[in-house]
Amino acid sequence: MRSVVSYVKRGGRMTVGQQRAWNELWPSLGRTVAELPEGPVDFGDWFGRQAPVMVEIGSGMGETTSQLAAAAPELNYVAVEVYEPGLGQLMLRAEKLGVKNLRLMHGDAVVLLTSYVEPGSLAGVRLFFPDPWPKKRHHKRRIVQPEFVALVASRLAPGGTFHMATDWENYAEQMMEVCSAEPLLRNRHADEPGGWAPRPEWRPITKFENRADVEGRISHDLIFERV
């Protein structure tokens, strides 16, 4: 097991609605990483169809994730999150939007990718506004490190994308440096100023992005492609 993880296991009570979602929706929509049987997940069987698989790491309270899944019905969309109330809220949002192409994983995304996702099988991985761990002594806890990027790259199919976004300048620079050094990836927007990707219109503005704007921080998108 890793000695350093990128997240804090938060507690917190669920609302009545979130608990209902866990009781009624989780059995068909969700799985727990620690309880998965050995071997790769059969996403086609789980979704009931064969389609490109998109994994979003850290779906939070699900506001943007539910919109992203709803806007891309051609994808089998998998949200990975450690915070149980967040997954409950995501299920409620997806239910309200009538989303059918979303499944949820409760647990550590690194464990999921390492042990339960076949190499070369994913259409994309999204990592939007991960915990920045802004204090220098905590930078080792940031999820975007060389080992993690190599893992993500190995799970992407050729042409698959690793899309990141952050509002912390030095984290964006770290992401750029680490991903640029990964031989299996190339920057889709290397010709843009700084190599940053233009902010996609389809990515909803998150609460973190709004807060960053108020506090004067600029958000950066990075999109790397499996070669």
PDB file of C-alpha atoms in Angstrom:
ATOM      1  CA  MET A   1       0.000   0.000   0.000  1.00  0.00           C
ATOM      2  CA  ARG A   2       1.142   3.569  -0.646  1.00  0.00           C
ATOM      3  CA  SER A   3       2.417   5.447   2.389  1.00  0.00           C
ATOM      4  CA  VAL A   4       1.291   8.803   0.953  1.00  0.00           C
ATOM      5  CA  VAL A   5      -2.116   9.412  -0.600  1.00  0.00           C
ATOM      6  CA  SER A   6      -3.448  12.533  -2.278  1.00  0.00           C
ATOM      7  CA  TYR A   7      -6.699  12.789  -0.359  1.00  0.00           C
ATOM      8  CA  VAL A   8      -8.014  13.128   3.175  1.00  0.00           C
ATOM      9  CA  LYS A   9     -10.691  10.636   4.146  1.00  0.00           C
ATOM     10  CA  ARG A  10     -13.425  13.011   5.249  1.00  0.00           C
ATOM     11  CA  GLY A  11     -16.411  12.073   7.321  1.00  0.00           C
ATOM     12  CA  GLY A  12     -19.687  13.913   7.273  1.00  0.00           C
ATOM     13  CA  ARG A  13     -23.309  12.980   7.590  1.00  0.00           C
ATOM     14  CA  MET A  14     -25.419  12.343   4.563  1.00  0.00           C
ATOM     15  CA  THR A  15     -28.630  14.182   3.910  1.00  0.00           C
ATOM     16  CA  VAL A  16     -31.876  12.244   3.723  1.00  0.00           C
ATOM     17  CA  GLY A  17     -31.720  12.475  -0.070  1.00  0.00           C
ATOM     18  CA  GLN A  18     -28.132  11.288  -0.262  1.00  0.00           C
ATOM     19  CA  GLN A  19     -28.919   8.318   1.973  1.00  0.00           C
ATOM     20  CA  ARG A  20     -31.910   7.468  -0.223  1.00  0.00           C
ATOM     21  CA  ALA A  21     -29.618   7.525  -3.253  1.00  0.00           C
ATOM     22  CA  TRP A  22     -27.264   5.090  -1.553  1.00  0.00           C
ATOM     23  CA  ASN A  23     -30.129   2.812  -0.570  1.00  0.00           C
ATOM     24  CA  GLU A  24     -31.970   2.866  -3.888  1.00  0.00           C
ATOM     25  CA  LEU A  25     -29.456   3.757  -6.615  1.00  0.00           C
ATOM     26  CA  TRP A  26     -26.060   2.563  -5.443  1.00  0.00           C
ATOM     27  CA  PRO A  27     -26.737  -1.173  -5.968  1.00  0.00           C
ATOM     28  CA  SER A  28     -27.087  -0.621  -9.724  1.00  0.00           C
ATOM     29  CA  LEU A  29     -24.846   2.432 -10.226  1.00  0.00           C
ATOM     30  CA  GLY A  30     -21.966   1.953  -7.817  1.00  0.00           C
ATOM     31  CA  ARG A  31     -19.167  -0.327  -6.747  1.00  0.00           C
ATOM     32  CA  THR A  32     -16.553  -0.108  -4.009  1.00  0.00           C
ATOM     33  CA  VAL A  33     -12.956  -0.417  -5.176  1.00  0.00           C
ATOM     34  CA  ALA A  34     -11.872  -2.380  -2.089  1.00  0.00           C
ATOM     35  CA  GLU A  35     -14.607  -4.971  -2.746  1.00  0.00           C
ATOM     36  CA  LEU A  36     -13.987  -5.581  -6.449  1.00  0.00           C
ATOM     37  CA  PRO A  37     -13.157  -9.148  -7.478  1.00  0.00           C
ATOM     38  CA  GLU A  38      -9.685  -9.782  -8.844  1.00  0.00           C
ATOM     39  CA  GLY A  39      -9.062  -8.864 -12.450  1.00  0.00           C
ATOM     40  CA  PRO A  40     -10.136  -6.000 -14.701  1.00  0.00           C
ATOM     41  CA  VAL A  41     -13.623  -4.544 -14.460  1.00  0.00           C
ATOM     42  CA  ASP A  42     -15.816  -5.515 -17.424  1.00  0.00           C
ATOM     43  CA  PHE A  43     -17.166  -2.045 -18.130  1.00  0.00           C
ATOM     44  CA  GLY A  44     -19.174  -3.228 -21.120  1.00  0.00           C
ATOM     45  CA  ASP A  45     -21.049  -5.692 -18.943  1.00  0.00           C
ATOM     46  CA  TRP A  46     -21.560  -3.141 -16.169  1.00  0.00           C
ATOM     47  CA  PHE A  47     -22.978  -0.502 -18.516  1.00  0.00           C
ATOM     48  CA  GLY A  48     -24.826  -3.031 -20.625  1.00  0.00           C
ATOM     49  CA  ARG A  49     -23.151  -1.825 -23.811  1.00  0.00           C
ATOM     50  CA  GLN A  50     -19.768  -1.387 -25.461  1.00  0.00           C
ATOM     51  CA  ALA A  51     -18.693   2.267 -25.583  1.00  0.00           C
ATOM     52  CA  PRO A  52     -15.550   4.338 -24.953  1.00  0.00           C
ATOM     53  CA  VAL A  53     -14.805   4.536 -21.218  1.00  0.00           C
ATOM     54  CA  MET A  54     -14.056   7.906 -19.591  1.00  0.00           C
ATOM     55  CA  VAL A  55     -12.798   7.953 -15.990  1.00  0.00           C
ATOM     56  CA  GLU A  56     -13.126  11.108 -13.904  1.00  0.00           C
ATOM     57  CA  ILE A  57     -11.019  11.141 -10.751  1.00  0.00           C
ATOM     58  CA  GLY A  58     -12.434  13.127  -7.844  1.00  0.00           C
ATOM     59  CA  SER A  59     -16.035  13.931  -8.722  1.00  0.00           C
ATOM     60  CA  GLY A  60     -16.621  15.858  -5.488  1.00  0.00           C
ATOM     61  CA  MET A  61     -20.287  16.722  -4.997  1.00  0.00           C
ATOM     62  CA  GLY A  62     -21.032  15.802  -8.594  1.00  0.00           C
ATOM     63  CA  GLU A  63     -22.371  19.062  -9.984  1.00  0.00           C
ATOM     64  CA  THR A  64     -20.049  19.185 -12.981  1.00  0.00           C
ATOM     65  CA  THR A  65     -19.677  15.409 -13.306  1.00  0.00           C
ATOM     66  CA  SER A  66     -23.397  14.883 -13.761  1.00  0.00           C
ATOM     67  CA  GLN A  67     -23.464  17.584 -16.447  1.00  0.00           C
ATOM     68  CA  LEU A  68     -20.425  16.148 -18.234  1.00  0.00           C
ATOM     69  CA  ALA A  69     -21.928  12.659 -18.320  1.00  0.00           C
ATOM     70  CA  ALA A  70     -25.282  14.001 -19.496  1.00  0.00           C
ATOM     71  CA  ALA A  71     -23.591  15.944 -22.301  1.00  0.00           C
ATOM     72  CA  ALA A  72     -21.711  12.889 -23.605  1.00  0.00           C
ATOM     73  CA  PRO A  73     -24.196   9.991 -23.864  1.00  0.00           C
ATOM     74  CA  GLU A  74     -21.798   8.231 -26.249  1.00  0.00           C
ATOM     75  CA  LEU A  75     -19.381   7.610 -23.358  1.00  0.00           C
ATOM     76  CA  ASN A  76     -19.441   5.069 -20.553  1.00  0.00           C
ATOM     77  CA  TYR A  77     -18.646   7.588 -17.823  1.00  0.00           C
ATOM     78  CA  VAL A  78     -17.039   6.381 -14.571  1.00  0.00           C
ATOM     79  CA  ALA A  79     -16.706   8.747 -11.592  1.00  0.00           C
ATOM     80  CA  VAL A  80     -14.226   7.823  -8.846  1.00  0.00           C
ATOM     81  CA  GLU A  81     -14.549   9.477  -5.423  1.00  0.00           C
ATOM     82  CA  VAL A  82     -13.648   8.726  -1.794  1.00  0.00           C
ATOM     83  CA  TYR A  83     -16.294  10.980  -0.201  1.00  0.00           C
ATOM     84  CA  GLU A  84     -19.543   9.084   0.357  1.00  0.00           C
ATOM     85  CA  PRO A  85     -21.902  12.093   0.666  1.00  0.00           C
ATOM     86  CA  GLY A  86     -20.429  13.397  -2.607  1.00  0.00           C
ATOM     87  CA  LEU A  87     -21.291  10.167  -4.372  1.00  0.00           C
ATOM     88  CA  GLY A  88     -24.770  10.302  -2.887  1.00  0.00           C
ATOM     89  CA  GLN A  89     -25.220  13.833  -4.198  1.00  0.00           C
ATOM     90  CA  LEU A  90     -23.883  12.834  -7.613  1.00  0.00           C
ATOM     91  CA  MET A  91     -26.462  10.056  -7.842  1.00  0.00           C
ATOM     92  CA  LEU A  92     -29.223  12.546  -7.005  1.00  0.00           C
ATOM     93  CA  ARG A  93     -28.000  14.996  -9.639  1.00  0.00           C
ATOM     94  CA  ALA A  94     -27.712  12.247 -12.255  1.00  0.00           C
ATOM     95  CA  GLU A  95     -31.201  11.012 -11.414  1.00  0.00           C
ATOM     96  CA  LYS A  96     -32.611  14.504 -11.840  1.00  0.00           C
ATOM     97  CA  LEU A  97     -30.906  14.905 -15.233  1.00  0.00           C
ATOM     98  CA  GLY A  98     -31.965  11.448 -16.387  1.00  0.00           C
ATOM     99  CA  VAL A  99     -28.364  10.345 -16.897  1.00  0.00           C
ATOM    100  CA  LYS A 100     -28.047   6.694 -17.940  1.00  0.00           C
ATOM    101  CA  ASN A 101     -24.370   6.462 -18.912  1.00  0.00           C
ATOM    102  CA  LEU A 102     -22.810   7.061 -15.475  1.00  0.00           C
ATOM    103  CA  ARG A 103     -21.354   4.584 -12.990  1.00  0.00           C
ATOM    104  CA  LEU A 104     -19.639   5.342  -9.688  1.00  0.00           C
ATOM    105  CA  MET A 105     -16.604   3.929  -7.916  1.00  0.00           C
ATOM    106  CA  HIS A 106     -16.064   4.526  -4.200  1.00  0.00           C
ATOM    107  CA  GLY A 107     -12.404   4.415  -3.309  1.00  0.00           C
ATOM    108  CA  ASP A 108      -8.848   5.135  -4.368  1.00  0.00           C
ATOM    109  CA  ALA A 109      -8.441   5.867  -8.080  1.00  0.00           C
ATOM    110  CA  VAL A 110      -4.813   4.729  -8.032  1.00  0.00           C
ATOM    111  CA  VAL A 111      -5.838   1.304  -6.758  1.00  0.00           C
ATOM    112  CA  LEU A 112      -8.619   1.146  -9.348  1.00  0.00           C
ATOM    113  CA  LEU A 113      -6.292   1.989 -12.235  1.00  0.00           C
ATOM    114  CA  THR A 114      -3.505  -0.265 -11.001  1.00  0.00           C
ATOM    115  CA  SER A 115      -5.451  -3.430 -10.287  1.00  0.00           C
ATOM    116  CA  TYR A 116      -8.799  -3.226 -12.056  1.00  0.00           C
ATOM    117  CA  VAL A 117      -8.357  -1.368 -15.370  1.00  0.00           C
ATOM    118  CA  GLU A 118      -6.751  -3.052 -18.364  1.00  0.00           C
ATOM    119  CA  PRO A 119      -3.785  -1.324 -20.025  1.00  0.00           C
ATOM    120  CA  GLY A 120      -4.719   0.566 -23.167  1.00  0.00           C
ATOM    121  CA  SER A 121      -8.446   0.409 -22.485  1.00  0.00           C
ATOM    122  CA  LEU A 122      -9.572   3.950 -21.610  1.00  0.00           C
ATOM    123  CA  ALA A 123     -10.711   6.699 -23.955  1.00  0.00           C
ATOM    124  CA  GLY A 124      -9.782   9.316 -21.402  1.00  0.00           C
ATOM    125  CA  VAL A 125      -9.033  10.286 -17.834  1.00  0.00           C
ATOM    126  CA  ARG A 126     -10.171  13.593 -16.335  1.00  0.00           C
ATOM    127  CA  LEU A 127      -8.737  15.230 -13.231  1.00  0.00           C
ATOM    128  CA  PHE A 128     -10.383  18.572 -12.552  1.00  0.00           C
ATOM    129  CA  PHE A 129      -9.219  20.739  -9.642  1.00  0.00           C
ATOM    130  CA  PRO A 130      -7.549  18.082  -7.502  1.00  0.00           C
ATOM    131  CA  ASP A 131      -6.503  19.040  -3.985  1.00  0.00           C
ATOM    132  CA  PRO A 132      -3.583  21.451  -4.585  1.00  0.00           C
ATOM    133  CA  TRP A 133      -1.850  20.813  -1.261  1.00  0.00           C
ATOM    134  CA  PRO A 134      -0.507  24.382  -1.495  1.00  0.00           C
ATOM    135  CA  LYS A 135       2.058  24.199   1.310  1.00  0.00           C
ATOM    136  CA  LYS A 136       5.438  23.162  -0.053  1.00  0.00           C
ATOM    137  CA  ARG A 137       5.931  20.471   2.569  1.00  0.00           C
ATOM    138  CA  HIS A 138       2.696  18.862   1.359  1.00  0.00           C
ATOM    139  CA  HIS A 139       3.525  18.875  -2.371  1.00  0.00           C
ATOM    140  CA  LYS A 140       4.430  15.181  -2.130  1.00  0.00           C
ATOM    141  CA  ARG A 141       0.719  14.517  -1.529  1.00  0.00           C
ATOM    142  CA  ARG A 142      -0.327  15.954  -4.874  1.00  0.00           C
ATOM    143  CA  ILE A 143      -1.723  13.222  -7.058  1.00  0.00           C
ATOM    144  CA  VAL A 144       0.078  14.338 -10.224  1.00  0.00           C
ATOM    145  CA  GLN A 145       3.498  12.742  -9.768  1.00  0.00           C
ATOM    146  CA  PRO A 146       5.618  10.820 -12.320  1.00  0.00           C
ATOM    147  CA  GLU A 147       4.426   7.398 -11.133  1.00  0.00           C
ATOM    148  CA  PHE A 148       0.769   8.412 -11.319  1.00  0.00           C
ATOM    149  CA  VAL A 149       1.107   9.962 -14.780  1.00  0.00           C
ATOM    150  CA  ALA A 150       2.885   6.841 -16.046  1.00  0.00           C
ATOM    151  CA  LEU A 151       0.008   4.757 -14.664  1.00  0.00           C
ATOM    152  CA  VAL A 152      -2.634   6.911 -16.347  1.00  0.00           C
ATOM    153  CA  ALA A 153      -0.734   6.873 -19.648  1.00  0.00           C
ATOM    154  CA  SER A 154      -0.481   3.078 -19.564  1.00  0.00           C
ATOM    155  CA  ARG A 155      -4.251   2.732 -19.175  1.00  0.00           C
ATOM    156  CA  LEU A 156      -5.119   5.040 -22.071  1.00  0.00           C
ATOM    157  CA  ALA A 157      -5.773   3.687 -25.535  1.00  0.00           C
ATOM    158  CA  PRO A 158      -3.732   5.278 -28.345  1.00  0.00           C
ATOM    159  CA  GLY A 159      -5.216   8.717 -28.911  1.00  0.00           C
ATOM    160  CA  GLY A 160      -6.846   8.691 -25.472  1.00  0.00           C
ATOM    161  CA  THR A 161      -6.565  11.876 -23.447  1.00  0.00           C
ATOM    162  CA  PHE A 162      -5.509  12.897 -19.972  1.00  0.00           C
ATOM    163  CA  HIS A 163      -7.255  16.205 -19.225  1.00  0.00           C
ATOM    164  CA  MET A 164      -6.328  18.162 -16.099  1.00  0.00           C
ATOM    165  CA  ALA A 165      -7.370  21.527 -14.728  1.00  0.00           C
ATOM    166  CA  THR A 166      -6.147  23.497 -11.727  1.00  0.00           C
ATOM    167  CA  ASP A 167      -6.273  27.065 -10.457  1.00  0.00           C
ATOM    168  CA  TRP A 168      -2.939  26.856  -8.616  1.00  0.00           C
ATOM    169  CA  GLU A 169      -0.127  28.208 -10.796  1.00  0.00           C
ATOM    170  CA  ASN A 170       2.694  26.115  -9.376  1.00  0.00           C
ATOM    171  CA  TYR A 171       0.578  22.959  -9.502  1.00  0.00           C
ATOM    172  CA  ALA A 172      -0.220  23.666 -13.157  1.00  0.00           C
ATOM    173  CA  GLU A 173       3.500  24.034 -13.803  1.00  0.00           C
ATOM    174  CA  GLN A 174       4.164  20.751 -11.998  1.00  0.00           C
ATOM    175  CA  MET A 175       1.490  19.017 -14.078  1.00  0.00           C
ATOM    176  CA  MET A 176       3.042  20.392 -17.258  1.00  0.00           C
ATOM    177  CA  GLU A 177       6.551  19.332 -16.282  1.00  0.00           C
ATOM    178  CA  VAL A 178       5.585  15.819 -15.186  1.00  0.00           C
ATOM    179  CA  CYS A 179       3.300  15.078 -18.138  1.00  0.00           C
ATOM    180  CA  SER A 180       5.766  16.493 -20.658  1.00  0.00           C
ATOM    181  CA  ALA A 181       8.401  14.101 -19.319  1.00  0.00           C
ATOM    182  CA  GLU A 182       6.173  11.029 -19.774  1.00  0.00           C
ATOM    183  CA  PRO A 183       7.251   9.311 -23.032  1.00  0.00           C
ATOM    184  CA  LEU A 184       3.791   7.818 -23.678  1.00  0.00           C
ATOM    185  CA  LEU A 185       2.127  11.246 -23.749  1.00  0.00           C
ATOM    186  CA  ARG A 186       2.249  14.290 -25.989  1.00  0.00           C
ATOM    187  CA  ASN A 187       0.805  17.725 -25.348  1.00  0.00           C
ATOM    188  CA  ARG A 188      -2.112  18.307 -27.704  1.00  0.00           C
ATOM    189  CA  HIS A 189      -1.632  22.046 -27.334  1.00  0.00           C
ATOM    190  CA  ALA A 190       2.145  22.309 -27.358  1.00  0.00           C
ATOM    191  CA  ASP A 191       1.884  25.112 -29.929  1.00  0.00           C
ATOM    192  CA  GLU A 192      -0.311  27.246 -27.662  1.00  0.00           C
ATOM    193  CA  PRO A 193       1.307  29.864 -25.389  1.00  0.00           C
ATOM    194  CA  GLY A 194       2.841  28.007 -22.471  1.00  0.00           C
ATOM    195  CA  GLY A 195       1.459  24.734 -23.820  1.00  0.00           C
ATOM    196  CA  TRP A 196      -1.837  25.372 -22.010  1.00  0.00           C
ATOM    197  CA  ALA A 197      -5.052  24.108 -23.583  1.00  0.00           C
ATOM    198  CA  PRO A 198      -7.779  26.665 -24.279  1.00  0.00           C
ATOM    199  CA  ARG A 199     -10.522  26.328 -21.692  1.00  0.00           C
ATOM    200  CA  PRO A 200     -13.105  24.013 -23.278  1.00  0.00           C
ATOM    201  CA  GLU A 201     -16.572  25.522 -23.497  1.00  0.00           C
ATOM    202  CA  TRP A 202     -18.053  22.147 -22.575  1.00  0.00           C
ATOM    203  CA  ARG A 203     -16.363  22.012 -19.158  1.00  0.00           C
ATOM    204  CA  PRO A 204     -18.760  23.543 -16.605  1.00  0.00           C
ATOM    205  CA  ILE A 205     -17.341  26.179 -14.275  1.00  0.00           C
ATOM    206  CA  THR A 206     -16.779  24.587 -10.886  1.00  0.00           C
ATOM    207  CA  LYS A 207     -17.140  26.239  -7.496  1.00  0.00           C
ATOM    208  CA  PHE A 208     -13.355  26.024  -7.209  1.00  0.00           C
ATOM    209  CA  GLU A 209     -12.948  27.907 -10.474  1.00  0.00           C
ATOM    210  CA  ASN A 210     -15.378  30.593  -9.322  1.00  0.00           C
ATOM    211  CA  ARG A 211     -13.521  30.939  -6.030  1.00  0.00           C
ATOM    212  CA  ALA A 212     -10.195  31.145  -7.845  1.00  0.00           C
ATOM    213  CA  ASP A 213     -11.529  33.927 -10.044  1.00  0.00           C
ATOM    214  CA  VAL A 214     -12.674  35.884  -6.996  1.00  0.00           C
ATOM    215  CA  GLU A 215      -9.274  35.372  -5.369  1.00  0.00           C
ATOM    216  CA  GLY A 216      -7.405  36.396  -8.506  1.00  0.00           C
ATOM    217  CA  ARG A 217      -6.063  32.977  -9.527  1.00  0.00           C
ATOM    218  CA  ILE A 218      -6.016  31.873 -13.171  1.00  0.00           C
ATOM    219  CA  SER A 219      -7.223  28.390 -14.040  1.00  0.00           C
ATOM    220  CA  HIS A 220      -5.214  26.294 -16.495  1.00  0.00           C
ATOM    221  CA  ASP A 221      -6.295  23.315 -18.582  1.00  0.00           C
ATOM    222  CA  LEU A 222      -3.804  20.714 -19.795  1.00  0.00           C
ATOM    223  CA  ILE A 223      -4.661  18.022 -22.336  1.00  0.00           C
ATOM    224  CA  PHE A 224      -2.163  15.283 -23.098  1.00  0.00           C
ATOM    225  CA  GLU A 225      -2.703  12.440 -25.570  1.00  0.00           C
ATOM    226  CA  ARG A 226      -1.474   8.850 -25.537  1.00  0.00           C
ATOM    227  CA  VAL A 227       0.912   8.352 -28.442  1.00  0.00           C
TER     228      VAL A 227
END
